[in-house]
Short mmCIF file of N, CA, C and O in Angstrom, two decimals:
data_model
loop_
_atom_site.label_atom_id
_atom_site.label_comp_id
_atom_site.label_asym_id
_atom_site.label_seq_id
_atom_site.Cartn_x
_atom_site.Cartn_y
_atom_site.Cartn_z
N MET N 1 0.74 -1.20 0.26
CA MET N 1 -0.16 -0.24 -0.27
C MET N 1 0.78 1.19 0.07
O MET N 1 1.74 1.44 0.84
N ARG N 2 0.71 2.29 -0.72
CA ARG N 2 1.39 3.36 -1.02
C ARG N 2 0.78 4.40 -0.14
O ARG N 2 -0.61 4.64 -0.32
N THR N 3 1.64 5.24 0.59
CA THR N 3 0.75 6.38 1.19
C THR N 3 1.90 7.75 1.01
O THR N 3 2.85 7.59 0.71
N GLY N 4 1.05 8.74 1.26
CA GLY N 4 1.85 9.90 1.16
C GLY N 4 2.69 10.31 0.17
O GLY N 4 2.35 10.29 -1.01
N ILE N 5 3.88 10.41 0.34
CA ILE N 5 4.95 10.54 -0.79
C ILE N 5 5.10 9.78 -1.74
O ILE N 5 5.04 10.00 -3.00
N LEU N 6 5.01 8.33 -1.23
CA LEU N 6 5.02 7.26 -2.58
C LEU N 6 3.57 7.28 -3.23
O LEU N 6 3.71 7.23 -4.55
N GLU N 7 2.40 7.58 -2.94
CA GLU N 7 1.41 7.70 -3.56
C GLU N 7 1.24 8.74 -4.29
O GLU N 7 0.99 8.77 -5.61
N ALA N 8 2.10 10.14 -3.96
CA ALA N 8 2.27 11.13 -5.15
C ALA N 8 2.98 10.90 -6.14
O ALA N 8 2.82 11.01 -7.29
N PHE N 9 4.00 10.04 -5.93
CA PHE N 9 5.11 9.62 -6.72
C PHE N 9 4.32 8.81 -7.84
O PHE N 9 4.49 8.64 -9.03
N HIS N 10 3.52 7.62 -7.56
CA HIS N 10 2.73 7.00 -8.28
C HIS N 10 1.85 7.45 -9.03
O HIS N 10 1.77 7.37 -10.34
N ARG N 11 1.09 8.45 -8.61
CA ARG N 11 0.16 9.30 -9.21
C ARG N 11 1.00 10.19 -10.46
O ARG N 11 0.38 10.39 -11.34
N TRP N 12 2.06 10.84 -10.01
CA TRP N 12 2.79 11.44 -11.00
C TRP N 12 3.02 10.68 -12.28
O TRP N 12 3.09 11.03 -13.15
N PHE N 13 3.67 9.62 -11.97
CA PHE N 13 3.92 8.59 -13.01
C PHE N 13 2.96 8.33 -13.85
O PHE N 13 2.66 8.16 -15.05
N SER N 14 1.30 7.84 -13.04
CA SER N 14 0.22 7.58 -13.91
C SER N 14 0.05 8.82 -14.88
O SER N 14 -0.50 8.35 -15.90
N GLU N 15 0.36 9.99 -14.26
CA GLU N 15 -0.04 11.17 -15.35
C GLU N 15 1.00 11.36 -16.18
O GLU N 15 0.34 11.92 -17.41
N CYS N 16 2.24 11.09 -15.71
CA CYS N 16 3.13 11.74 -16.80
C CYS N 16 3.89 10.85 -17.66
O CYS N 16 4.53 10.84 -18.36
N GLY N 17 3.90 9.64 -16.97
CA GLY N 17 4.69 8.41 -17.50
C GLY N 17 4.41 8.10 -19.33
O GLY N 17 5.51 7.63 -19.81
N ALA N 18 3.32 8.17 -19.61
CA ALA N 18 2.87 7.86 -20.98
C ALA N 18 3.63 8.96 -21.93
O ALA N 18 4.10 8.60 -23.03
N ARG N 19 3.72 10.40 -21.46
CA ARG N 19 4.14 11.24 -22.31
C ARG N 19 6.02 10.82 -22.55
O ARG N 19 6.50 11.51 -23.44
N LEU N 20 6.58 10.58 -21.36
CA LEU N 20 8.03 10.44 -21.22
C LEU N 20 8.32 9.21 -21.72
O LEU N 20 9.57 9.12 -22.50
N ALA N 21 7.32 8.16 -22.16
CA ALA N 21 7.90 6.94 -22.89
C ALA N 21 7.82 6.97 -24.16
O ALA N 21 6.61 6.44 -24.91
N SER N 22 7.98 8.22 -24.94
CA SER N 22 7.92 8.56 -25.89
C SER N 22 8.77 7.64 -26.97
O SER N 22 9.67 7.02 -26.39
N PRO N 23 8.88 7.61 -28.46
CA PRO N 23 9.64 6.76 -29.43
C PRO N 23 11.17 7.24 -28.77
O PRO N 23 11.64 8.48 -28.65
N GLY N 24 11.92 6.37 -28.52
CA GLY N 24 13.24 6.43 -28.08
C GLY N 24 13.64 6.54 -26.54
O GLY N 24 14.85 6.65 -26.33
N VAL N 25 12.63 6.68 -25.92
CA VAL N 25 12.47 6.63 -24.49
C VAL N 25 11.85 5.72 -23.73
O VAL N 25 10.58 5.58 -23.85
N SER N 26 12.53 4.79 -22.70
CA SER N 26 11.84 3.55 -22.19
C SER N 26 11.78 4.13 -20.75
O SER N 26 12.67 5.04 -20.21
N ILE N 27 10.82 3.95 -19.94
CA ILE N 27 10.27 4.34 -18.75
C ILE N 27 9.66 2.98 -18.00
O ILE N 27 8.86 2.24 -18.45
N GLU N 28 10.22 2.87 -16.82
CA GLU N 28 9.67 1.71 -16.00
C GLU N 28 9.75 2.20 -14.65
O GLU N 28 10.48 2.96 -13.84
N PHE N 29 8.50 2.03 -13.89
CA PHE N 29 8.25 2.23 -12.50
C PHE N 29 8.14 1.03 -11.69
O PHE N 29 7.63 -0.05 -12.01
N ARG N 30 9.02 1.14 -10.54
CA ARG N 30 8.99 -0.24 -9.52
C ARG N 30 9.00 0.28 -8.16
O ARG N 30 9.54 1.37 -7.62
N GLU N 31 8.07 -0.49 -7.45
CA GLU N 31 8.26 0.12 -5.96
C GLU N 31 8.93 -1.05 -5.07
O GLU N 31 8.86 -2.37 -5.54
N VAL N 32 9.38 -0.74 -4.14
CA VAL N 32 9.93 -1.81 -3.02
C VAL N 32 9.33 -1.82 -1.80
O VAL N 32 9.48 -0.63 -1.05
N THR N 33 8.70 -2.65 -1.66
CA THR N 33 7.60 -2.69 -0.58
C THR N 33 8.28 -3.69 0.81
O THR N 33 7.84 -3.30 1.81
N ASN N 34 9.44 -4.26 0.47
CA ASN N 34 10.01 -4.86 1.25
C ASN N 34 11.22 -4.41 2.12
O ASN N 34 11.83 -4.90 2.89
N GLY N 35 11.55 -3.30 1.64
CA GLY N 35 12.56 -2.43 2.23
C GLY N 35 12.09 -1.65 3.57
O GLY N 35 10.77 -1.25 3.82
N ASP N 36 12.83 -1.09 4.19
CA ASP N 36 12.63 -0.20 5.48
C ASP N 36 13.45 1.07 5.55
O ASP N 36 14.86 1.06 5.82
N PRO N 37 13.12 2.10 4.75
CA PRO N 37 11.91 2.60 4.42
C PRO N 37 11.72 2.00 3.13
O PRO N 37 12.25 1.81 2.26
N ARG N 38 10.05 2.17 2.56
CA ARG N 38 9.44 1.57 1.48
C ARG N 38 10.11 2.76 0.59
O ARG N 38 10.37 3.83 1.04
N SER N 39 10.20 2.31 -0.44
CA SER N 39 10.57 3.25 -1.74
C SER N 39 10.07 2.85 -3.07
O SER N 39 9.31 1.97 -3.28
N ALA N 40 10.05 3.86 -4.04
CA ALA N 40 9.71 3.65 -5.47
C ALA N 40 10.81 4.45 -6.09
O ALA N 40 11.19 5.21 -5.70
N ARG N 41 10.53 3.62 -7.63
CA ARG N 41 11.85 4.78 -8.59
C ARG N 41 11.20 4.41 -9.91
O ARG N 41 10.56 3.56 -10.19
N ILE N 42 11.54 5.52 -10.75
CA ILE N 42 11.42 5.16 -11.99
C ILE N 42 12.62 5.49 -12.62
O ILE N 42 13.87 5.88 -12.47
N ASP N 43 12.84 4.43 -13.85
CA ASP N 43 14.16 4.37 -14.77
C ASP N 43 13.61 4.61 -16.05
O ASP N 43 12.63 4.19 -16.70
N LEU N 44 14.68 5.96 -16.50
CA LEU N 44 14.37 6.17 -17.86
C LEU N 44 15.68 5.98 -18.31
O LEU N 44 16.67 6.14 -18.21
N GLU N 45 15.33 5.65 -19.76
CA GLU N 45 16.42 5.14 -20.77
C GLU N 45 16.26 5.67 -22.32
O GLU N 45 15.31 5.41 -22.86
N SER N 46 17.61 6.34 -23.02
CA SER N 46 17.36 6.73 -24.32
C SER N 46 18.67 6.29 -24.60
O SER N 46 19.59 5.88 -24.10
N ASP N 47 18.93 6.93 -26.14
CA ASP N 47 20.06 6.36 -26.50
C ASP N 47 21.27 7.22 -26.19
O ASP N 47 22.29 6.50 -26.09
N SER N 48 21.16 8.30 -25.67
CA SER N 48 22.23 9.16 -24.85
C SER N 48 22.12 9.56 -23.44
O SER N 48 23.24 9.65 -22.80
N LYS N 49 21.08 8.89 -22.65
CA LYS N 49 21.11 9.22 -21.37
C LYS N 49 20.31 7.99 -20.60
O LYS N 49 19.33 7.37 -21.11
N LEU N 50 20.66 7.94 -19.30
CA LEU N 50 20.09 7.08 -18.32
C LEU N 50 19.70 7.77 -17.07
O LEU N 50 20.61 8.58 -16.63
N GLY N 51 18.52 7.44 -16.72
CA GLY N 51 18.06 8.29 -15.31
C GLY N 51 17.38 7.65 -14.56
O GLY N 51 16.74 6.62 -14.89
N ARG N 52 17.62 8.04 -13.31
CA ARG N 52 16.64 7.45 -12.26
C ARG N 52 16.20 8.24 -11.14
O ARG N 52 17.05 9.06 -10.82
N ALA N 53 15.08 8.12 -10.73
CA ALA N 53 14.58 8.85 -9.66
C ALA N 53 14.11 8.03 -8.42
O ALA N 53 13.17 7.25 -8.74
N THR N 54 14.59 7.96 -7.24
CA THR N 54 14.08 7.34 -6.21
C THR N 54 13.58 8.13 -5.26
O THR N 54 14.24 9.02 -4.90
N VAL N 55 12.59 7.68 -4.76
CA VAL N 55 11.46 8.47 -3.70
C VAL N 55 11.39 7.28 -2.45
O VAL N 55 11.06 6.24 -2.85
N TRP N 56 11.81 7.67 -1.29
CA TRP N 56 11.52 7.12 -0.37
C TRP N 56 10.19 7.63 0.58
O TRP N 56 10.24 8.71 0.48
N GLU N 57 9.73 6.70 1.42
CA GLU N 57 8.54 7.05 1.96
C GLU N 57 9.14 8.31 2.90
O GLU N 57 7.70 8.93 3.87
N THR N 58 10.11 8.31 3.43
CA THR N 58 10.43 9.33 4.57
C THR N 58 10.54 10.63 3.81
O THR N 58 10.85 11.71 4.74
N GLY N 59 10.52 10.84 2.48
CA GLY N 59 10.40 12.29 1.81
C GLY N 59 11.58 12.35 1.10
O GLY N 59 12.15 13.31 0.86
N LEU N 60 12.53 11.29 1.22
CA LEU N 60 13.88 11.74 0.56
C LEU N 60 13.68 11.23 -0.68
O LEU N 60 12.85 10.53 -1.24
N CYS N 61 14.51 11.97 -1.77
CA CYS N 61 14.62 11.51 -3.18
C CYS N 61 15.79 12.01 -3.93
O CYS N 61 16.59 13.02 -3.49
N ASP N 62 16.40 10.85 -4.49
CA ASP N 62 17.43 11.11 -5.39
C ASP N 62 17.21 11.18 -6.49
O ASP N 62 16.45 10.11 -7.16
N LEU N 63 18.02 12.13 -7.38
CA LEU N 63 17.79 11.92 -8.84
C LEU N 63 19.33 11.83 -9.80
O LEU N 63 20.26 12.60 -9.11
N GLU N 64 19.37 11.01 -10.53
CA GLU N 64 20.52 10.67 -11.10
C GLU N 64 20.14 10.67 -12.61
O GLU N 64 19.31 10.03 -13.37
N LEU N 65 21.64 11.15 -13.49
CA LEU N 65 21.57 11.17 -14.84
C LEU N 65 22.98 10.89 -15.39
O LEU N 65 23.71 11.64 -14.85
N LEU N 66 22.80 9.62 -16.20
CA LEU N 66 24.31 9.31 -16.86
C LEU N 66 24.37 9.57 -18.60
O LEU N 66 23.27 9.32 -18.97
N ASP N 67 25.38 9.92 -18.61
CA ASP N 67 25.54 10.05 -20.19
C ASP N 67 25.92 8.39 -20.41
O ASP N 67 26.71 8.07 -20.23
N VAL N 68 25.35 8.05 -21.52
CA VAL N 68 25.27 6.72 -22.05
C VAL N 68 26.68 6.21 -22.55
O VAL N 68 27.32 5.17 -22.19
N GLU N 69 27.20 7.12 -23.40
CA GLU N 69 28.35 6.89 -24.00
C GLU N 69 29.66 6.89 -22.88
O GLU N 69 30.43 6.30 -23.28
N THR N 70 29.67 8.05 -22.27
CA THR N 70 30.77 8.05 -21.41
C THR N 70 30.61 7.60 -20.32
O THR N 70 31.51 7.47 -19.29
N GLN N 71 29.50 7.37 -19.64
CA GLN N 71 29.10 6.86 -18.27
C GLN N 71 29.53 7.84 -16.97
O GLN N 71 29.43 7.85 -15.82
N GLU N 72 29.71 8.98 -17.88
CA GLU N 72 29.72 10.52 -16.78
C GLU N 72 28.56 10.81 -16.35
O GLU N 72 27.37 10.83 -16.90
N PRO N 73 28.68 11.07 -14.89
CA PRO N 73 27.40 11.93 -14.31
C PRO N 73 27.03 13.25 -15.01
O PRO N 73 27.94 14.10 -15.11
N LEU N 74 25.61 13.45 -15.38
CA LEU N 74 25.22 14.55 -15.91
C LEU N 74 24.67 15.12 -14.95
O LEU N 74 24.27 16.72 -15.01
N LEU N 75 23.85 14.54 -14.09
CA LEU N 75 23.00 15.21 -12.92
C LEU N 75 23.10 14.40 -11.56
O LEU N 75 22.72 12.99 -11.76
N TYR N 76 23.06 14.85 -10.52
CA TYR N 76 22.78 14.17 -9.21
C TYR N 76 22.41 15.39 -8.55
O TYR N 76 22.90 16.14 -7.90
N ARG N 77 21.04 15.13 -7.87
CA ARG N 77 20.42 15.86 -6.96
C ARG N 77 19.60 14.88 -6.00
O ARG N 77 19.43 13.94 -5.90
N HIS N 78 19.88 15.36 -4.57
CA HIS N 78 19.21 14.76 -3.29
C HIS N 78 18.34 15.79 -2.65
O HIS N 78 18.68 17.04 -2.59
N HIS N 79 17.16 15.35 -2.52
CA HIS N 79 16.32 16.24 -1.70
C HIS N 79 15.75 15.51 -0.48
O HIS N 79 15.64 14.35 -0.48
N GLU N 80 15.53 16.33 0.53
CA GLU N 80 14.93 15.76 1.91
C GLU N 80 13.75 16.33 2.11
O GLU N 80 13.40 17.57 1.53
N GLN N 81 12.69 15.78 3.02
CA GLN N 81 11.56 16.49 3.45
C GLN N 81 10.79 17.10 2.41
O GLN N 81 10.27 18.17 2.14
N LEU N 82 10.53 16.43 1.34
CA LEU N 82 9.65 16.62 0.18
C LEU N 82 8.35 16.49 0.64
O LEU N 82 7.87 15.57 1.01
N THR N 83 7.30 17.29 0.05
CA THR N 83 6.12 17.36 0.48
C THR N 83 5.71 16.70 -1.27
O THR N 83 6.20 16.71 -1.97
N PRO N 84 4.28 16.20 -1.35
CA PRO N 84 3.85 15.55 -2.73
C PRO N 84 3.75 16.59 -3.74
O PRO N 84 4.12 16.35 -4.63
N ALA N 85 3.41 18.07 -3.39
CA ALA N 85 3.47 19.05 -4.40
C ALA N 85 4.93 19.63 -4.68
O ALA N 85 5.27 19.60 -5.98
N ARG N 86 5.68 19.43 -3.96
CA ARG N 86 6.96 19.78 -4.32
C ARG N 86 7.60 18.47 -5.00
O ARG N 86 8.46 18.77 -5.81
N LEU N 87 7.37 17.53 -4.74
CA LEU N 87 8.00 16.28 -5.47
C LEU N 87 7.53 16.24 -7.01
O LEU N 87 8.37 16.09 -7.57
N ALA N 88 6.16 16.59 -7.21
CA ALA N 88 5.82 16.97 -8.67
C ALA N 88 6.62 17.89 -9.39
O ALA N 88 7.01 17.66 -10.57
N ALA N 89 6.97 18.76 -8.76
CA ALA N 89 7.78 19.99 -9.45
C ALA N 89 9.25 19.23 -9.52
O ALA N 89 9.79 19.56 -10.56
N VAL N 90 9.70 18.57 -8.59
CA VAL N 90 11.30 18.01 -8.71
C VAL N 90 11.08 17.07 -9.92
O VAL N 90 12.11 16.91 -11.01
N LEU N 91 9.84 16.29 -10.00
CA LEU N 91 9.97 15.10 -11.07
C LEU N 91 9.55 16.05 -12.50
O LEU N 91 10.13 15.43 -13.66
N ASP N 92 8.88 16.92 -12.37
CA ASP N 92 8.96 17.60 -13.88
C ASP N 92 10.12 18.18 -14.55
O ASP N 92 10.43 18.02 -15.62
N GLU N 93 10.91 18.78 -13.48
CA GLU N 93 12.11 19.32 -13.74
C GLU N 93 13.05 18.18 -14.54
O GLU N 93 13.69 18.25 -15.17
N PHE N 94 13.20 16.87 -13.37
CA PHE N 94 14.06 15.95 -14.12
C PHE N 94 13.54 15.33 -15.38
O PHE N 94 14.40 14.98 -16.24
N ALA N 95 12.10 15.38 -15.80
CA ALA N 95 11.85 14.80 -16.80
C ALA N 95 12.04 15.79 -17.97
O ALA N 95 12.26 15.35 -19.04
N GLY N 96 12.34 17.14 -17.47
CA GLY N 96 13.07 17.88 -18.69
C GLY N 96 14.23 17.66 -19.29
O GLY N 96 14.69 17.98 -20.26
N HIS N 97 14.96 16.95 -18.60
CA HIS N 97 16.37 16.42 -18.92
C HIS N 97 16.41 15.51 -20.01
O HIS N 97 17.14 15.33 -20.72
N PHE N 98 15.08 14.86 -20.16
CA PHE N 98 15.13 13.75 -21.26
C PHE N 98 14.27 14.51 -22.46
O PHE N 98 13.85 13.93 -23.36
N GLY N 99 14.24 15.85 -22.47
CA GLY N 99 13.47 16.72 -23.35
C GLY N 99 12.13 16.49 -23.52
O GLY N 99 11.39 16.90 -24.62
N HIS N 100 11.36 16.10 -22.35
CA HIS N 100 9.91 15.52 -22.33
C HIS N 100 9.27 16.36 -21.09
O HIS N 100 9.23 15.77 -20.21
N PRO N 101 8.90 17.66 -21.19
CA PRO N 101 8.24 18.22 -20.11
C PRO N 101 7.11 17.54 -19.46
O PRO N 101 6.31 16.88 -20.35
N ALA N 102 6.99 17.15 -18.43
CA ALA N 102 5.85 16.37 -17.65
C ALA N 102 4.68 17.14 -17.75
O ALA N 102 3.79 17.49 -17.95
#
């Protein structure tokens, strides 16, 4: 069962995931319910970038983006004490790095 921030993450993915999974971009949502704290993540992949957004039920969020060719980090951001509304804004910005505004 998702609650709070994880529910907001799932809702954001349900509303925006289809637009992100355009030609050339694959996206996968996965929940980890056996962890403590519980978490969920989305993985994005294109020919040029790999991305992951991980959200924990405690309000933490890590955003990672790598260049496929060089494996060099293009982005790493750590957020704490996110609210559901702030999470949506953070994820929209992250999606923009794939050239797809959410």
